[in-house]
mmCIF file of C-alpha atoms in Angstrom:
data_model
loop_
_atom_site.group_PDB
_atom_site.id
_atom_site.type_symbol
_atom_site.label_atom_id
_atom_site.label_comp_id
_atom_site.label_asym_id
_atom_site.label_seq_id
_atom_site.Cartn_x
_atom_site.Cartn_y
_atom_site.Cartn_z
ATOM 1 C CA MET A 26 -108.445 -81.828 59.554
ATOM 2 C CA SER A 27 -108.532 -82.080 63.339
ATOM 3 C CA GLU A 28 -109.219 -79.070 65.498
ATOM 4 C CA MET A 29 -106.754 -77.903 68.117
ATOM 5 C CA ASN A 30 -108.069 -77.945 71.669
ATOM 6 C CA GLU A 31 -106.753 -77.457 75.172
ATOM 7 C CA PHE A 32 -105.227 -80.949 75.062
ATOM 8 C CA THR A 33 -103.267 -80.366 71.859
ATOM 9 C CA PRO A 34 -99.612 -79.855 72.772
ATOM 10 C CA GLU A 35 -97.838 -76.669 71.783
ATOM 11 C CA LEU A 36 -94.776 -77.706 69.801
ATOM 12 C CA MET A 37 -91.540 -75.898 69.023
ATOM 13 C CA GLU A 38 -88.833 -76.969 66.601
ATOM 14 C CA LEU A 39 -85.278 -76.165 67.672
ATOM 15 C CA VAL A 40 -82.051 -76.368 65.701
ATOM 16 C CA ASP A 41 -78.857 -77.238 67.584
ATOM 17 C CA GLU A 42 -75.360 -75.915 66.886
ATOM 18 C CA HIS A 43 -74.822 -78.765 64.394
ATOM 19 C CA GLY A 44 -77.928 -77.936 62.360
ATOM 20 C CA ASN A 45 -79.962 -80.878 63.689
ATOM 21 C CA LYS A 46 -83.689 -80.179 64.079
ATOM 22 C CA LYS A 47 -85.694 -81.592 66.966
ATOM 23 C CA CYS A 48 -89.285 -81.037 67.999
ATOM 24 C CA PHE A 49 -90.198 -80.238 71.612
ATOM 25 C CA GLU A 50 -93.443 -79.852 73.509
ATOM 26 C CA ILE A 51 -93.681 -76.634 75.505
ATOM 27 C CA ILE A 52 -94.693 -77.668 79.028
ATOM 28 C CA ASP A 53 -94.572 -74.213 80.612
ATOM 29 C CA THR A 54 -93.001 -70.767 80.388
ATOM 30 C CA ALA A 55 -92.008 -68.440 83.196
ATOM 31 C CA ASP A 56 -90.758 -64.928 83.780
ATOM 32 C CA ILE A 57 -88.338 -65.049 86.705
ATOM 33 C CA ASN A 58 -86.154 -62.095 87.733
ATOM 34 C CA ASN A 59 -86.952 -60.292 84.454
ATOM 35 C CA GLU A 60 -85.808 -63.278 82.375
ATOM 36 C CA LYS A 61 -87.976 -65.645 80.307
ATOM 37 C CA TYR A 62 -87.599 -69.424 80.526
ATOM 38 C CA PHE A 63 -89.128 -72.423 78.752
ATOM 39 C CA ALA A 64 -89.686 -75.921 80.159
ATOM 40 C CA LEU A 65 -89.689 -78.423 77.286
ATOM 41 C CA LEU A 66 -90.008 -82.144 76.715
ATOM 42 C CA PRO A 67 -88.866 -83.909 73.564
ATOM 43 C CA ALA A 68 -91.941 -84.464 71.401
ATOM 44 C CA ILE A 69 -92.900 -88.107 71.097
ATOM 45 C CA GLU A 70 -92.851 -88.954 67.436
ATOM 46 C CA ASP A 71 -93.989 -92.569 67.578
ATOM 47 C CA ASP A 72 -96.373 -94.845 69.452
ATOM 48 C CA ASP A 73 -93.704 -96.136 71.839
ATOM 49 C CA PHE A 74 -94.180 -93.235 74.254
ATOM 50 C CA LEU A 75 -94.052 -95.491 77.333
ATOM 51 C CA ASN A 76 -90.397 -96.212 76.594
ATOM 52 C CA ALA A 77 -89.473 -92.666 75.524
ATOM 53 C CA ASN A 78 -86.809 -90.669 77.358
ATOM 54 C CA LEU A 79 -88.787 -87.682 78.618
ATOM 55 C CA GLU A 80 -86.103 -85.597 80.261
ATOM 56 C CA LEU A 81 -87.288 -82.080 81.104
ATOM 57 C CA ILE A 82 -85.216 -79.412 79.373
ATOM 58 C CA ILE A 83 -85.097 -75.854 80.640
ATOM 59 C CA LEU A 84 -83.864 -73.094 78.354
ATOM 60 C CA LYS A 85 -83.510 -69.345 78.753
ATOM 61 C CA VAL A 86 -84.407 -66.656 76.221
ATOM 62 C CA VAL A 87 -81.297 -64.596 75.393
ATOM 63 C CA GLU A 88 -80.569 -61.981 72.779
ATOM 64 C CA GLU A 89 -77.964 -62.946 70.213
ATOM 65 C CA LYS A 90 -77.118 -60.658 67.300
ATOM 66 C CA GLY A 91 -80.325 -58.701 67.915
ATOM 67 C CA GLU A 92 -82.480 -61.830 67.829
ATOM 68 C CA GLU A 93 -84.105 -63.793 70.666
ATOM 69 C CA VAL A 94 -82.855 -67.374 70.914
ATOM 70 C CA LEU A 95 -83.106 -70.162 73.464
ATOM 71 C CA ALA A 96 -79.924 -71.103 75.304
ATOM 72 C CA SER A 97 -78.863 -73.372 78.126
ATOM 73 C CA ILE A 98 -78.473 -71.908 81.603
ATOM 74 C CA ASP A 99 -74.805 -71.905 82.599
ATOM 75 C CA ASP A 100 -75.135 -70.534 86.136
ATOM 76 C CA ASP A 101 -75.908 -73.342 88.617
ATOM 77 C CA ASP A 102 -77.751 -71.092 91.079
ATOM 78 C CA GLU A 103 -79.920 -69.634 88.322
ATOM 79 C CA PHE A 104 -80.642 -73.097 86.933
ATOM 80 C CA ASN A 105 -81.572 -74.477 90.357
ATOM 81 C CA GLU A 106 -83.945 -71.563 91.021
ATOM 82 C CA VAL A 107 -85.693 -72.003 87.669
ATOM 83 C CA TRP A 108 -85.765 -75.811 87.995
ATOM 84 C CA GLN A 109 -87.395 -75.507 91.417
ATOM 85 C CA TYR A 110 -89.998 -73.098 90.032
ATOM 86 C CA PHE A 111 -90.987 -75.453 87.212
ATOM 87 C CA MET A 112 -91.060 -78.510 89.523
ATOM 88 C CA GLU A 113 -93.449 -76.680 91.867
ATOM 89 C CA GLU A 114 -95.649 -75.705 88.914
ATOM 90 C CA ILE A 115 -95.754 -79.316 87.695
ATOM 91 C CA ASP A 116 -96.570 -80.583 91.207
ATOM 92 C CA ASN A 117 -99.363 -78.002 91.506
ATOM 93 C CA ALA A 118 -100.788 -79.041 88.138
ATOM 94 C CA TYR A 119 -100.929 -82.697 89.239
ATOM 95 C CA GLU A 120 -102.545 -81.749 92.552
ATOM 96 C CA ASP A 121 -105.164 -79.705 90.696
ATOM 97 C CA ALA A 122 -105.836 -82.631 88.358
ATOM 98 C CA ASP A 123 -106.252 -85.006 91.301
ATOM 99 C CA GLU A 124 -108.720 -82.646 92.993
ATOM 100 C CA PHE A 125 -110.684 -82.331 89.739
ATOM 101 C CA GLU A 126 -110.944 -86.137 89.406
ATOM 102 C CA GLU A 127 -112.202 -86.513 92.988
ATOM 103 C CA VAL A 128 -115.182 -84.208 92.425
#
């Protein structure tokens, strides 16, 4: 059995409104304006990852029937603010990686 390490992706399985299950990799989470958000990528389930559609998905934690669930963000301004936050975080992560490689 392989050990998990810092390079092992954190995965989350989601079920859509039609009952279809899909696995996602959690890229980042954020608390913005007292709300929690997740940035996800579809998990690559085969070796053809170079041709995979890796569209970033951003979901918001909402309470539904007393339970926390992930939902799409309907407000354009809210979505744009959260999108910008995650894009800056991703850019910063790549800059940090580049600086690490140069050392």
